[in-house]
Amino acid sequence: MKKGTRTMQDLNNTQYFRVEKDVELPVSDVIAKVYEALKEKGYNPVNQIVGYIMSGDPTYITSHMNARSLIMRVERDEIVEEVLKYYLEKKF
């Protein structure tokens, strides 16, 4: 059979497509990785993360070390919740 041709049997069979699930990182790990990427690139991580949380604009986060993709996997309110929880646990 010529390369690129299919038989009738090939067309009648169902093809399977499987997508591997992304490993979910805890929000605290996402924040830590994004912080490190921003710091490594010379940005003020606190200012950049606050800018992202307030605006929702992912361009506040560098794509270095895949930080932008990572931070977009979690909801902004989850980031605020994690940071506030950490602060309150340490403070009180």
Short mmCIF file of C-alpha atoms in Angstrom, two decimals:
data_model
loop_
_atom_site.label_atom_id
_atom_site.label_comp_id
_atom_site.label_asym_id
_atom_site.label_seq_id
_atom_site.Cartn_x
_atom_site.Cartn_y
_atom_site.Cartn_z
CA MET A 1 0.00 0.00 0.00
CA LYS A 2 1.22 3.48 -0.81
CA LYS A 3 2.27 5.74 2.01
CA GLY A 4 -0.54 8.08 3.03
CA THR A 5 -3.41 5.91 1.74
CA ARG A 6 -5.94 4.26 4.01
CA THR A 7 -8.07 1.21 3.63
CA MET A 8 -11.81 1.12 4.31
CA GLN A 9 -11.09 -0.78 7.52
CA ASP A 10 -8.84 2.09 8.73
CA LEU A 11 -11.67 4.57 8.18
CA ASN A 12 -14.18 2.46 10.10
CA ASN A 13 -12.04 2.10 13.23
CA THR A 14 -12.25 4.64 16.01
CA GLN A 15 -9.02 6.42 16.80
CA TYR A 16 -8.16 7.11 20.42
CA PHE A 17 -6.70 10.38 21.56
CA ARG A 18 -5.49 10.74 25.12
CA VAL A 19 -4.32 13.95 26.71
CA GLU A 20 -2.13 13.69 29.75
CA LYS A 21 -3.43 15.72 32.68
CA ASP A 22 -1.20 18.53 33.84
CA VAL A 23 0.21 17.99 37.27
CA GLU A 24 -1.55 20.44 39.53
CA LEU A 25 0.72 22.54 41.68
CA PRO A 26 -0.48 23.94 44.98
CA VAL A 27 -1.11 27.69 44.82
CA SER A 28 1.76 28.28 47.23
CA ASP A 29 4.17 26.55 44.82
CA VAL A 30 2.87 28.61 41.89
CA ILE A 31 3.42 31.83 43.85
CA ALA A 32 6.94 30.72 44.83
CA LYS A 33 7.90 29.81 41.24
CA VAL A 34 6.48 33.05 39.83
CA TYR A 35 8.25 35.05 42.55
CA GLU A 36 11.59 33.42 41.70
CA ALA A 37 11.14 33.98 37.95
CA LEU A 38 10.31 37.67 38.46
CA LYS A 39 13.22 38.14 40.85
CA GLU A 40 15.61 36.38 38.46
CA LYS A 41 14.58 38.72 35.65
CA GLY A 42 15.17 41.79 37.85
CA TYR A 43 11.54 42.77 38.48
CA ASN A 44 10.01 43.69 41.82
CA PRO A 45 7.98 40.49 42.38
CA VAL A 46 5.52 42.05 44.83
CA ASN A 47 4.65 44.93 42.50
CA GLN A 48 4.29 42.64 39.50
CA ILE A 49 2.11 40.08 41.28
CA VAL A 50 -0.09 42.82 42.76
CA GLY A 51 -0.43 44.34 39.28
CA TYR A 52 -1.54 40.97 37.93
CA ILE A 53 -4.00 40.35 40.77
CA MET A 54 -5.56 43.81 40.48
CA SER A 55 -5.84 43.92 36.70
CA GLY A 56 -5.93 40.31 35.57
CA ASP A 57 -3.44 41.26 32.86
CA PRO A 58 -0.96 38.37 32.53
CA THR A 59 1.68 40.62 30.97
CA TYR A 60 2.60 41.74 34.49
CA ILE A 61 4.17 38.29 34.84
CA THR A 62 7.27 37.30 32.89
CA SER A 63 7.17 34.25 30.66
CA HIS A 64 10.63 33.35 32.02
CA MET A 65 10.62 29.87 33.62
CA ASN A 66 7.02 29.44 32.36
CA ALA A 67 5.81 31.79 35.14
CA ARG A 68 3.02 33.37 33.10
CA SER A 69 1.53 30.01 32.17
CA LEU A 70 1.79 28.83 35.76
CA ILE A 71 0.05 31.82 37.30
CA MET A 72 -2.77 31.64 34.76
CA ARG A 73 -3.57 28.08 35.96
CA VAL A 74 -4.87 29.41 39.28
CA GLU A 75 -7.64 31.92 39.91
CA ARG A 76 -6.60 35.33 41.16
CA ASP A 77 -8.82 35.01 44.23
CA GLU A 78 -6.98 31.78 45.11
CA ILE A 79 -3.71 33.73 45.08
CA VAL A 80 -5.14 36.41 47.37
CA GLU A 81 -6.56 33.75 49.68
CA GLU A 82 -3.23 31.91 49.90
CA VAL A 83 -1.24 35.08 50.60
CA LEU A 84 -3.73 36.34 53.19
CA LYS A 85 -3.90 32.95 54.91
CA TYR A 86 -0.11 32.79 55.09
CA TYR A 87 0.12 36.35 56.46
CA LEU A 88 -2.54 35.79 59.13
CA GLU A 89 -1.06 32.48 60.25
CA LYS A 90 2.36 34.09 60.66
CA LYS A 91 1.06 37.26 62.28
CA PHE A 92 -1.40 35.77 64.82
#
